[in-house]
Amino acid sequence: MGCPKEFSIKGGMGVALMAKPDKAYTILKTLVDNLSIPVTCKIRILETPEATLEIVQKLVSAGIRAIAIHGRTRDERPQHAVHTDIINYVADRISIPVIANGCSKEVEKHSDIYKFKKMTGCTSVMLARAAEWNCSIFRKEGLLPMDTVIKEYLKLAVDYDNAPSNTKYCVQNILRELQETPRGKQFLDCQTLEQICSVWDLGEYCRLKQSEYQKNGIQGRWQVCPIELEPPTKKIKSCDIDLVDVIQSKVCFIRSNFDDLNLPKTQLHTWAGKNGHKLPTYDTQQVSKLFRSILTFNNKKYTSSFWEKSKKFAEQGAALVCLLHLELITEEELIKNGSIIK
């Protein structure tokens, strides 16, 4: 019950439940009565210590085992000071553990965590943004350099085949204002895990690990396909269907590799027009929320084995495969920009 975002409030979720204590109580009581594990909850403070304590006592009576308290009101944001006094007021008056939250602005080193714990009189502290900015905040020995944290994080992202979008989001939280530096801008242009890793000299590490997974028959994000099309075997080598007489390549369309006037479809259409060929046609298949397009050009069909999140990207991917086989773009170029993993 701590999220103050508009989508949560409009849906009656998050901090909106603070205005409906009876409903919040019923939810928690139902969980407590039907689960064999401890139930906890998180809230934001109300305008006064007394009002905050009143709702906390009601929630405690549902049988919860601990409560996290974010020291800001529904309308306050990170730039506002955290109300340690209200957290302390509540912690002194209830019997279950209280977890203090909302101190990222005040926490710059490991010892600051314990200062906040003492100020609030709580049993423990919950960190979010401070941990996202530099997860070595938990080291008693002190913070690690930013680049060290990013490199170690990227290795884990590669090892566990983390989604590039999520990896990028996490690194953005570490970089913060440094996203505006030359290297930060280079990073923001990245779209694949390999491209991100290359900014920190880990491109080869990424390529070797992904190649290792492919050789071992382990399905990674480069082999993702709709679950309806997955073979029933554990070692998945391919999820291709109905691709007789179709030229297929493992080529991924990466938007940041092309400017608006040089997209694969544009390149192919321009070349076809200059050389007197009929323009290519596209037959796009959608399964679940993924797309794959089969391009027909000069009586030959082309497709990428990489399922895309949009019809537009699927068509661009098919066009890129066609360009490759027409030798209008080289494999070396595609390996270099991350469209092909060798």
CSV table of C-alpha atoms in Angstrom, one decimal:
chain,number,residue,atom,x,y,z
A,1,MET,CA,0.0,0.0,0.0
A,2,GLY,CA,2.9,2.3,-0.7
A,3,CYS,CA,2.7,3.0,-4.4
A,4,PRO,CA,1.6,6.6,-5.0
A,5,LYS,CA,1.6,6.4,-8.8
A,6,GLU,CA,-1.6,7.5,-10.7
A,7,PHE,CA,-2.3,4.2,-12.3
A,8,SER,CA,-2.3,2.5,-8.8
A,9,ILE,CA,-4.5,5.1,-7.3
A,10,LYS,CA,-7.0,5.1,-10.1
A,11,GLY,CA,-7.2,1.3,-9.8
A,12,GLY,CA,-7.8,1.4,-6.1
A,13,MET,CA,-4.4,-0.1,-5.4
A,14,GLY,CA,-1.3,1.0,-3.6
A,15,VAL,CA,-1.7,4.0,-1.4
A,16,ALA,CA,-5.3,4.3,-2.4
A,17,LEU,CA,-6.0,1.5,0.0
A,18,MET,CA,-4.9,3.8,2.9
A,19,ALA,CA,-8.2,5.6,2.4
A,20,LYS,CA,-10.1,2.3,2.8
A,21,PRO,CA,-8.7,0.8,6.0
A,22,ASP,CA,-11.5,-1.7,6.3
A,23,LYS,CA,-10.8,-3.1,2.9
A,24,ALA,CA,-7.1,-3.2,3.6
A,25,TYR,CA,-7.8,-5.0,6.8
A,26,THR,CA,-10.0,-7.6,5.1
A,27,ILE,CA,-7.4,-8.3,2.4
A,28,LEU,CA,-4.6,-8.8,5.0
A,29,LYS,CA,-6.9,-10.9,7.3
A,30,THR,CA,-7.8,-13.1,4.4
A,31,LEU,CA,-4.1,-13.7,3.6
A,32,VAL,CA,-3.2,-14.3,7.2
A,33,ASP,CA,-6.0,-16.9,7.6
A,34,ASN,CA,-5.2,-18.8,4.4
A,35,LEU,CA,-1.4,-18.8,4.1
A,36,SER,CA,1.1,-20.8,6.0
A,37,ILE,CA,3.8,-18.2,5.7
A,38,PRO,CA,4.1,-14.8,7.5
A,39,VAL,CA,2.2,-11.9,5.9
A,40,THR,CA,3.7,-8.4,5.9
A,41,CYS,CA,2.6,-5.1,4.3
A,42,LYS,CA,4.0,-1.7,3.4
A,43,ILE,CA,2.3,1.7,3.8
A,44,ARG,CA,3.0,5.4,3.5
A,45,ILE,CA,2.5,7.7,6.5
A,46,LEU,CA,-0.6,9.9,6.9
A,47,GLU,CA,-0.5,13.6,7.7
A,48,THR,CA,-0.1,13.1,11.4
A,49,PRO,CA,1.6,10.6,13.7
A,50,GLU,CA,-1.7,9.8,15.4
A,51,ALA,CA,-3.5,9.1,12.1
A,52,THR,CA,-0.7,6.9,11.0
A,53,LEU,CA,-0.7,5.0,14.2
A,54,GLU,CA,-4.4,4.4,14.1
A,55,ILE,CA,-4.4,2.7,10.7
A,56,VAL,CA,-1.2,0.8,11.5
A,57,GLN,CA,-2.9,-0.6,14.6
A,58,LYS,CA,-5.9,-1.7,12.6
A,59,LEU,CA,-3.6,-3.5,10.1
A,60,VAL,CA,-1.6,-5.1,12.9
A,61,SER,CA,-4.9,-6.5,14.3
A,62,ALA,CA,-5.2,-8.5,11.1
A,63,GLY,CA,-2.3,-10.7,12.2
A,64,ILE,CA,0.5,-9.4,10.0
A,65,ARG,CA,4.0,-10.2,11.3
A,66,ALA,CA,5.8,-7.0,10.2
A,67,ILE,CA,5.1,-3.7,8.6
A,68,ALA,CA,7.2,-1.4,6.3
A,69,ILE,CA,6.6,2.3,6.6
A,70,HIS,CA,7.6,4.8,3.9
A,71,GLY,CA,8.2,8.1,5.6
A,72,ARG,CA,6.3,10.3,3.1
A,73,THR,CA,2.7,11.0,2.5
A,74,ARG,CA,0.7,10.0,-0.6
A,75,ASP,CA,1.4,13.4,-2.3
A,76,GLU,CA,5.1,13.6,-1.3
A,77,ARG,CA,7.9,12.5,-3.6
A,78,PRO,CA,11.6,11.7,-3.3
A,79,GLN,CA,12.6,15.4,-3.3
A,80,HIS,CA,10.6,15.9,-0.1
A,81,ALA,CA,12.2,15.2,3.3
A,82,VAL,CA,11.4,11.8,4.9
A,83,HIS,CA,9.4,12.1,8.2
A,84,THR,CA,11.6,10.0,10.5
A,85,ASP,CA,9.7,11.4,13.5
A,86,ILE,CA,6.4,9.8,12.4
A,87,ILE,CA,8.0,6.4,11.7
A,88,ASN,CA,9.6,6.6,15.1
A,89,TYR,CA,6.3,7.5,16.8
A,90,VAL,CA,4.7,4.4,15.3
A,91,ALA,CA,7.6,2.0,15.9
A,92,ASP,CA,7.6,2.9,19.6
A,93,ARG,CA,3.9,2.0,20.0
A,94,ILE,CA,3.4,-1.3,18.2
A,95,SER,CA,4.7,-4.8,19.1
A,96,ILE,CA,5.6,-6.1,15.6
A,97,PRO,CA,8.8,-5.3,13.7
A,98,VAL,CA,8.8,-2.0,11.8
A,99,ILE,CA,10.9,-1.7,8.6
A,100,ALA,CA,11.9,1.9,7.8
A,101,ASN,CA,11.7,3.0,4.2
A,102,GLY,CA,12.3,6.2,2.2
A,103,CYS,CA,15.8,7.1,3.1
A,104,SER,CA,17.7,6.7,-0.2
A,105,LYS,CA,18.3,10.4,-0.3
A,106,GLU,CA,20.0,10.3,3.1
A,107,VAL,CA,22.0,7.1,2.5
A,108,GLU,CA,25.4,7.7,0.8
A,109,LYS,CA,27.4,5.0,2.6
A,110,HIS,CA,26.8,1.8,4.5
A,111,SER,CA,27.0,3.4,7.9
A,112,ASP,CA,24.1,5.8,6.9
A,113,ILE,CA,21.8,2.8,6.9
A,114,TYR,CA,22.4,2.3,10.6
A,115,LYS,CA,22.0,6.0,11.3
A,116,PHE,CA,18.5,5.9,9.7
A,117,LYS,CA,17.6,2.8,11.6
A,118,LYS,CA,18.5,4.5,14.9
A,119,MET,CA,16.7,7.7,14.0
A,120,THR,CA,13.5,5.8,13.3
A,121,GLY,CA,13.7,3.3,16.1
A,122,CYS,CA,12.9,0.5,13.6
A,123,THR,CA,14.2,-3.1,13.6
A,124,SER,CA,15.5,-2.8,10.0
A,125,VAL,CA,15.7,-0.6,6.9
A,126,MET,CA,14.4,-1.1,3.4
A,127,LEU,CA,16.3,0.4,0.5
A,128,ALA,CA,15.3,0.8,-3.1
A,129,ARG,CA,16.7,3.7,-5.1
A,130,ALA,CA,20.0,3.8,-3.1
A,131,ALA,CA,20.5,0.1,-4.0
A,132,GLU,CA,19.6,0.7,-7.6
A,133,TRP,CA,22.2,3.6,-7.8
A,134,ASN,CA,25.0,1.4,-6.4
A,135,CYS,CA,24.2,-2.0,-4.9
A,136,SER,CA,27.6,-2.0,-3.1
A,137,ILE,CA,25.9,0.3,-0.6
A,138,PHE,CA,25.5,-2.9,1.4
A,139,ARG,CA,29.3,-3.4,1.7
A,140,LYS,CA,30.7,-2.6,5.1
A,141,GLU,CA,34.0,-1.9,3.4
A,142,GLY,CA,32.6,0.9,1.4
A,143,LEU,CA,31.2,1.7,-2.1
A,144,LEU,CA,32.8,0.1,-5.1
A,145,PRO,CA,33.5,2.3,-8.1
A,146,MET,CA,30.6,2.7,-10.5
A,147,ASP,CA,32.3,1.0,-13.4
A,148,THR,CA,33.2,-2.0,-11.3
A,149,VAL,CA,29.5,-2.3,-10.3
A,150,ILE,CA,28.3,-2.0,-13.9
A,151,LYS,CA,30.8,-4.6,-15.2
A,152,GLU,CA,29.9,-7.1,-12.5
A,153,TYR,CA,26.2,-6.5,-13.1
A,154,LEU,CA,26.6,-6.9,-16.9
A,155,LYS,CA,28.4,-10.2,-16.4
A,156,LEU,CA,25.5,-11.5,-14.4
A,157,ALA,CA,23.1,-10.2,-16.9
A,158,VAL,CA,24.9,-12.2,-19.6
A,159,ASP,CA,25.3,-15.3,-17.5
A,160,TYR,CA,21.5,-15.4,-16.8
A,161,ASP,CA,20.4,-14.1,-20.2
A,162,ASN,CA,18.7,-11.1,-18.7
A,163,ALA,CA,16.4,-9.1,-21.0
A,164,PRO,CA,18.4,-6.3,-22.7
A,165,SER,CA,15.6,-3.7,-21.9
A,166,ASN,CA,15.7,-4.6,-18.2
A,167,THR,CA,19.6,-4.6,-18.2
A,168,LYS,CA,19.6,-1.2,-19.9
A,169,TYR,CA,17.1,0.2,-17.3
A,170,CYS,CA,19.2,-1.0,-14.4
A,171,VAL,CA,22.4,0.5,-15.9
A,172,GLN,CA,20.6,3.8,-16.5
A,173,ASN,CA,19.8,3.9,-12.7
A,174,ILE,CA,23.4,3.4,-11.9
A,175,LEU,CA,24.6,6.1,-14.4
A,176,ARG,CA,21.9,8.6,-13.6
A,177,GLU,CA,23.2,12.1,-14.7
A,178,LEU,CA,26.2,10.5,-16.4
A,179,GLN,CA,23.9,9.4,-19.2
A,180,GLU,CA,24.6,12.8,-20.8
A,181,THR,CA,28.3,12.1,-21.1
A,182,PRO,CA,29.7,10.8,-24.4
A,183,ARG,CA,29.9,7.3,-23.1
A,184,GLY,CA,26.4,7.6,-21.6
A,185,LYS,CA,25.0,8.7,-24.9
A,186,GLN,CA,26.8,5.8,-26.6
A,187,PHE,CA,25.1,3.5,-24.1
A,188,LEU,CA,21.7,5.0,-24.6
A,189,ASP,CA,22.0,4.1,-28.3
A,190,CYS,CA,22.4,0.4,-27.5
A,191,GLN,CA,19.6,-2.1,-28.0
A,192,THR,CA,21.2,-5.5,-27.5
A,193,LEU,CA,23.0,-7.0,-24.6
A,194,GLU,CA,26.1,-7.4,-26.7
A,195,GLN,CA,26.0,-3.7,-27.6
A,196,ILE,CA,25.6,-2.6,-23.9
A,197,CYS,CA,28.5,-4.9,-22.9
A,198,SER,CA,30.7,-3.5,-25.6
A,199,VAL,CA,30.5,0.0,-24.0
A,200,TRP,CA,32.3,-1.5,-20.9
A,201,ASP,CA,34.7,-3.8,-23.0
A,202,LEU,CA,32.6,-6.9,-22.3
A,203,GLY,CA,31.4,-7.5,-25.9
A,204,GLU,CA,33.6,-10.5,-26.4
A,205,TYR,CA,32.5,-12.0,-23.0
A,206,CYS,CA,28.9,-11.6,-24.1
A,207,ARG,CA,29.5,-13.2,-27.5
A,208,LEU,CA,31.3,-16.2,-26.1
A,209,LYS,CA,28.7,-16.8,-23.5
A,210,GLN,CA,25.8,-16.6,-25.9
A,211,SER,CA,27.7,-18.9,-28.4
A,212,GLU,CA,28.3,-21.4,-25.5
A,213,TYR,CA,24.6,-21.5,-24.7
A,214,GLN,CA,23.7,-22.0,-28.4
A,215,LYS,CA,26.2,-24.9,-28.8
A,216,ASN,CA,24.7,-26.5,-25.7
A,217,GLY,CA,21.2,-26.3,-27.1
A,218,ILE,CA,20.1,-23.9,-24.4
A,219,GLN,CA,17.3,-21.6,-25.6
A,220,GLY,CA,18.1,-17.9,-25.0
A,221,ARG,CA,16.3,-14.7,-25.9
A,222,TRP,CA,17.7,-14.9,-29.5
A,223,GLN,CA,15.7,-18.1,-29.9
A,224,VAL,CA,12.5,-16.9,-28.4
A,225,CYS,CA,9.3,-17.9,-30.1
A,226,PRO,CA,5.7,-18.1,-29.1
A,227,ILE,CA,5.0,-20.8,-26.6
A,228,GLU,CA,2.4,-22.3,-28.9
A,229,LEU,CA,5.2,-23.1,-31.4
A,230,GLU,CA,7.7,-24.5,-29.0
A,231,PRO,CA,8.7,-28.2,-29.6
A,232,PRO,CA,8.0,-30.5,-26.6
A,233,THR,CA,11.7,-31.2,-26.0
A,234,LYS,CA,13.8,-29.5,-23.3
A,235,LYS,CA,16.7,-28.9,-25.5
A,236,ILE,CA,15.2,-26.5,-28.1
A,237,LYS,CA,17.2,-26.1,-31.3
A,238,SER,CA,14.6,-24.4,-33.4
A,239,CYS,CA,10.9,-23.3,-33.3
A,240,ASP,CA,10.6,-22.9,-37.1
A,241,ILE,CA,7.4,-24.1,-38.8
A,242,ASP,CA,6.0,-23.9,-42.3
A,243,LEU,CA,9.2,-22.5,-43.7
A,244,VAL,CA,9.6,-24.7,-46.7
A,245,ASP,CA,11.6,-22.9,-49.5
A,246,VAL,CA,12.1,-19.9,-47.3
A,247,ILE,CA,15.6,-18.5,-46.8
A,248,GLN,CA,16.0,-18.0,-43.1
A,249,SER,CA,18.9,-16.4,-41.2
A,250,LYS,CA,19.5,-15.5,-37.5
A,251,VAL,CA,19.4,-11.8,-38.0
A,252,CYS,CA,18.0,-9.3,-35.5
A,253,PHE,CA,16.7,-5.9,-36.6
A,254,ILE,CA,18.2,-3.4,-34.2
A,255,ARG,CA,16.5,0.0,-34.6
A,256,SER,CA,19.5,2.0,-33.4
A,257,ASN,CA,21.7,0.7,-36.2
A,258,PHE,CA,19.8,2.6,-38.8
A,259,ASP,CA,18.7,6.2,-39.3
A,260,ASP,CA,15.2,6.9,-40.6
A,261,LEU,CA,16.4,7.2,-44.3
A,262,ASN,CA,18.4,4.0,-44.3
A,263,LEU,CA,16.2,1.4,-42.8
A,264,PRO,CA,16.4,-2.2,-44.4
A,265,LYS,CA,13.1,-1.9,-46.1
A,266,THR,CA,14.0,1.5,-47.5
A,267,GLN,CA,17.4,0.1,-48.8
A,268,LEU,CA,15.7,-2.9,-50.4
A,269,HIS,CA,12.9,-0.8,-52.0
A,270,THR,CA,15.4,1.7,-53.3
A,271,TRP,CA,17.6,-1.0,-54.8
A,272,ALA,CA,14.7,-2.8,-56.4
A,273,GLY,CA,13.4,0.4,-58.0
A,274,LYS,CA,16.8,1.3,-59.4
A,275,ASN,CA,17.3,-2.1,-60.9
A,276,GLY,CA,13.8,-2.6,-62.4
A,277,HIS,CA,12.5,-5.2,-60.0
A,278,LYS,CA,9.0,-5.5,-58.6
A,279,LEU,CA,8.9,-4.2,-55.0
A,280,PRO,CA,9.0,-7.0,-52.3
A,281,THR,CA,5.8,-8.1,-50.5
A,282,TYR,CA,5.5,-9.0,-46.9
A,283,ASP,CA,3.4,-11.8,-45.3
A,284,THR,CA,3.5,-11.2,-41.5
A,285,GLN,CA,2.5,-13.9,-39.0
A,286,GLN,CA,1.4,-13.1,-35.5
A,287,VAL,CA,1.3,-15.7,-32.7
A,288,SER,CA,0.5,-14.4,-29.2
A,289,LYS,CA,2.2,-11.0,-29.0
A,290,LEU,CA,5.2,-11.9,-31.3
A,291,PHE,CA,5.6,-11.3,-35.1
A,292,ARG,CA,7.5,-12.9,-37.9
A,293,SER,CA,7.4,-11.7,-41.5
A,294,ILE,CA,8.1,-13.6,-44.7
A,295,LEU,CA,9.3,-11.3,-47.5
A,296,THR,CA,8.9,-12.3,-51.2
A,297,PHE,CA,11.3,-10.8,-53.7
A,298,ASN,CA,12.2,-12.0,-57.2
A,299,ASN,CA,10.3,-15.3,-56.6
A,300,LYS,CA,12.4,-16.0,-53.4
A,301,LYS,CA,11.2,-15.9,-49.8
A,302,TYR,CA,13.2,-14.5,-46.9
A,303,THR,CA,12.7,-14.4,-43.1
A,304,SER,CA,14.5,-13.9,-39.9
A,305,SER,CA,14.3,-16.6,-37.2
A,306,PHE,CA,14.1,-13.8,-34.6
A,307,TRP,CA,10.5,-13.2,-33.5
A,308,GLU,CA,9.9,-9.5,-33.0
A,309,LYS,CA,7.5,-7.5,-30.7
A,310,SER,CA,6.0,-5.6,-33.6
A,311,LYS,CA,4.9,-6.1,-37.2
A,312,LYS,CA,7.2,-3.2,-38.3
A,313,PHE,CA,10.3,-4.7,-36.8
A,314,ALA,CA,9.4,-8.2,-38.2
A,315,GLU,CA,9.3,-6.7,-41.7
A,316,GLN,CA,12.5,-4.8,-41.2
A,317,GLY,CA,14.1,-8.0,-40.0
A,318,ALA,CA,13.0,-9.9,-43.1
A,319,ALA,CA,14.3,-7.1,-45.3
A,320,LEU,CA,17.6,-7.3,-43.5
A,321,VAL,CA,17.9,-11.0,-44.3
A,322,CYS,CA,17.1,-10.3,-47.9
A,323,LEU,CA,19.8,-7.6,-48.1
A,324,LEU,CA,22.3,-10.0,-46.6
A,325,HIS,CA,21.6,-12.7,-49.2
A,326,LEU,CA,21.6,-10.2,-52.0
A,327,GLU,CA,25.1,-9.2,-50.7
A,328,LEU,CA,23.9,-5.6,-50.3
A,329,ILE,CA,25.1,-5.8,-46.7
A,330,THR,CA,27.8,-8.0,-45.4
A,331,GLU,CA,27.7,-10.6,-42.6
A,332,GLU,CA,30.8,-8.8,-41.1
A,333,GLU,CA,28.8,-5.6,-40.8
A,334,LEU,CA,25.9,-7.4,-39.1
A,335,ILE,CA,28.2,-9.2,-36.7
A,336,LYS,CA,29.9,-5.9,-35.8
A,337,ASN,CA,26.6,-4.1,-35.1
A,338,GLY,CA,25.2,-7.0,-33.0
A,339,SER,CA,22.5,-8.1,-35.5
A,340,ILE,CA,24.2,-11.5,-35.8
A,341,ILE,CA,25.8,-13.4,-33.0
A,342,LYS,CA,28.6,-15.8,-34.0
